């Protein structure tokens, strides 16, 4: 295994750990300031949303992406499975689109 493979694997591991690390406080209902759009709202507008519920949902999506990132990096750099990039891309984009649709329909996070 080449040095660039080890470096790539370390980068994927670091990104995965960062995503999981950010997901943990969100899943506890804290860290709503990390959620784009919610953190830019006026305090008056934030009263209409359930911030902790939105944070928990965002944390779950972030955890799923973080848990998918590490095995993808291992398979890519240790086993050379480059075709797995397409599956990883479908998973990440699929989770992102699902989260976008889920959050913006049905008034799920409104008080």
mmCIF file of C-alpha atoms in Angstrom:
data_model
loop_
_atom_site.group_PDB
_atom_site.id
_atom_site.type_symbol
_atom_site.label_atom_id
_atom_site.label_comp_id
_atom_site.label_asym_id
_atom_site.label_seq_id
_atom_site.Cartn_x
_atom_site.Cartn_y
_atom_site.Cartn_z
ATOM 1 C CA UNK A 1 0.000 0.000 0.000
ATOM 2 C CA UNK A 2 1.357 3.376 -0.989
ATOM 3 C CA UNK A 3 1.772 6.403 1.267
ATOM 4 C CA UNK A 4 -0.930 8.277 -0.653
ATOM 5 C CA UNK A 5 -3.362 5.436 0.123
ATOM 6 C CA UNK A 6 -2.627 5.726 3.839
ATOM 7 C CA UNK A 7 -3.030 9.484 3.655
ATOM 8 C CA UNK A 8 -6.372 9.124 1.854
ATOM 9 C CA UNK A 9 -7.540 6.567 4.380
ATOM 10 C CA UNK A 10 -6.598 8.891 7.241
ATOM 11 C CA UNK A 11 -8.505 11.750 5.600
ATOM 12 C CA UNK A 12 -11.614 9.591 5.212
ATOM 13 C CA UNK A 13 -11.280 8.442 8.817
ATOM 14 C CA UNK A 14 -10.938 12.008 10.037
ATOM 15 C CA UNK A 15 -13.941 13.186 8.015
ATOM 16 C CA UNK A 16 -15.992 10.258 9.271
ATOM 17 C CA UNK A 17 -15.067 10.944 12.891
ATOM 18 C CA UNK A 18 -15.875 14.648 12.465
ATOM 19 C CA UNK A 19 -19.286 13.856 11.018
ATOM 20 C CA UNK A 20 -20.034 11.412 13.816
ATOM 21 C CA UNK A 21 -18.717 13.885 16.378
ATOM 22 C CA UNK A 22 -21.040 16.583 15.059
ATOM 23 C CA UNK A 23 -23.966 14.161 14.953
ATOM 24 C CA UNK A 24 -23.770 13.254 18.650
ATOM 25 C CA UNK A 25 -24.711 16.652 20.135
ATOM 26 C CA UNK A 26 -27.319 17.123 17.416
ATOM 27 C CA UNK A 27 -28.954 13.801 18.297
ATOM 28 C CA UNK A 28 -29.171 14.996 21.896
ATOM 29 C CA UNK A 29 -31.196 17.990 20.686
ATOM 30 C CA UNK A 30 -28.389 20.483 21.121
ATOM 31 C CA UNK A 31 -26.314 22.403 18.600
ATOM 32 C CA UNK A 32 -29.109 23.907 16.540
ATOM 33 C CA UNK A 33 -26.628 26.635 15.600
ATOM 34 C CA UNK A 34 -25.016 24.032 13.313
ATOM 35 C CA UNK A 35 -28.139 23.765 11.153
ATOM 36 C CA UNK A 36 -27.952 26.060 8.145
ATOM 37 C CA UNK A 37 -31.028 28.200 7.790
ATOM 38 C CA UNK A 38 -32.172 27.664 11.350
ATOM 39 C CA UNK A 39 -29.208 29.535 12.777
ATOM 40 C CA UNK A 40 -29.905 32.567 10.579
ATOM 41 C CA UNK A 41 -33.540 32.936 11.643
ATOM 42 C CA UNK A 42 -34.680 35.761 13.855
ATOM 43 C CA UNK A 43 -35.421 34.709 17.452
ATOM 44 C CA UNK A 44 -39.065 35.534 16.807
ATOM 45 C CA UNK A 45 -39.148 33.172 13.840
ATOM 46 C CA UNK A 46 -37.326 30.408 15.754
ATOM 47 C CA UNK A 47 -40.207 30.295 18.232
ATOM 48 C CA UNK A 48 -42.344 28.726 15.489
ATOM 49 C CA UNK A 49 -40.012 25.734 15.077
ATOM 50 C CA UNK A 50 -39.119 22.809 17.312
ATOM 51 C CA UNK A 51 -35.342 23.260 17.334
ATOM 52 C CA UNK A 52 -34.437 20.162 19.359
ATOM 53 C CA UNK A 53 -36.552 17.885 17.128
ATOM 54 C CA UNK A 54 -34.957 19.380 14.025
ATOM 55 C CA UNK A 55 -31.513 18.903 15.571
ATOM 56 C CA UNK A 56 -32.248 15.249 16.399
ATOM 57 C CA UNK A 57 -33.376 14.547 12.843
ATOM 58 C CA UNK A 58 -30.348 16.336 11.371
ATOM 59 C CA UNK A 59 -28.072 14.400 13.730
ATOM 60 C CA UNK A 60 -29.482 11.085 12.552
ATOM 61 C CA UNK A 61 -28.895 11.970 8.905
ATOM 62 C CA UNK A 62 -25.378 13.189 9.697
ATOM 63 C CA UNK A 63 -24.632 10.003 11.650
ATOM 64 C CA UNK A 64 -25.771 7.842 8.733
ATOM 65 C CA UNK A 65 -23.510 9.745 6.340
ATOM 66 C CA UNK A 66 -20.606 9.579 8.803
ATOM 67 C CA UNK A 67 -21.036 5.834 9.291
ATOM 68 C CA UNK A 68 -21.134 5.307 5.517
ATOM 69 C CA UNK A 69 -17.980 7.357 4.939
ATOM 70 C CA UNK A 70 -15.471 5.217 6.841
ATOM 71 C CA UNK A 71 -16.298 1.852 5.202
ATOM 72 C CA UNK A 72 -16.299 3.569 1.822
ATOM 73 C CA UNK A 73 -12.801 4.947 2.457
ATOM 74 C CA UNK A 74 -11.548 1.548 3.597
ATOM 75 C CA UNK A 75 -12.976 -0.212 0.558
ATOM 76 C CA UNK A 76 -11.644 2.460 -1.768
ATOM 77 C CA UNK A 77 -8.080 2.688 -0.481
ATOM 78 C CA UNK A 78 -7.426 -0.822 0.850
ATOM 79 C CA UNK A 79 -9.272 -2.857 -1.764
ATOM 80 C CA UNK A 80 -9.348 -0.442 -4.710
ATOM 81 C CA UNK A 81 -13.106 -0.732 -5.244
ATOM 82 C CA UNK A 82 -13.526 2.471 -7.210
ATOM 83 C CA UNK A 83 -16.980 1.480 -8.469
ATOM 84 C CA UNK A 84 -18.174 1.813 -4.867
ATOM 85 C CA UNK A 85 -17.942 5.584 -5.330
ATOM 86 C CA UNK A 86 -21.228 5.523 -7.235
ATOM 87 C CA UNK A 87 -23.003 3.648 -4.451
ATOM 88 C CA UNK A 88 -21.596 6.026 -1.852
ATOM 89 C CA UNK A 89 -22.687 8.992 -3.966
ATOM 90 C CA UNK A 90 -26.226 7.588 -4.270
ATOM 91 C CA UNK A 91 -26.372 7.027 -0.499
ATOM 92 C CA UNK A 92 -25.168 10.528 0.420
ATOM 93 C CA UNK A 93 -27.253 12.350 -2.192
ATOM 94 C CA UNK A 94 -30.243 10.142 -1.414
ATOM 95 C CA UNK A 95 -30.035 10.877 2.308
ATOM 96 C CA UNK A 96 -29.610 14.589 1.600
ATOM 97 C CA UNK A 97 -32.605 14.733 -0.738
ATOM 98 C CA UNK A 98 -34.690 12.702 1.699
ATOM 99 C CA UNK A 99 -33.780 15.063 4.551
ATOM 100 C CA UNK A 100 -34.545 18.116 2.427
ATOM 101 C CA UNK A 101 -37.964 16.798 1.421
ATOM 102 C CA UNK A 102 -38.790 15.459 4.892
ATOM 103 C CA UNK A 103 -37.943 18.742 6.614
ATOM 104 C CA UNK A 104 -39.822 20.940 4.174
ATOM 105 C CA UNK A 105 -43.079 19.024 3.823
ATOM 106 C CA UNK A 106 -45.785 18.215 6.305
ATOM 107 C CA UNK A 107 -44.910 20.947 8.803
ATOM 108 C CA UNK A 108 -43.100 18.303 10.897
ATOM 109 C CA UNK A 109 -40.897 20.640 12.869
ATOM 110 C CA UNK A 110 -43.385 23.458 13.437
ATOM 111 C CA UNK A 111 -44.749 24.085 16.907
#
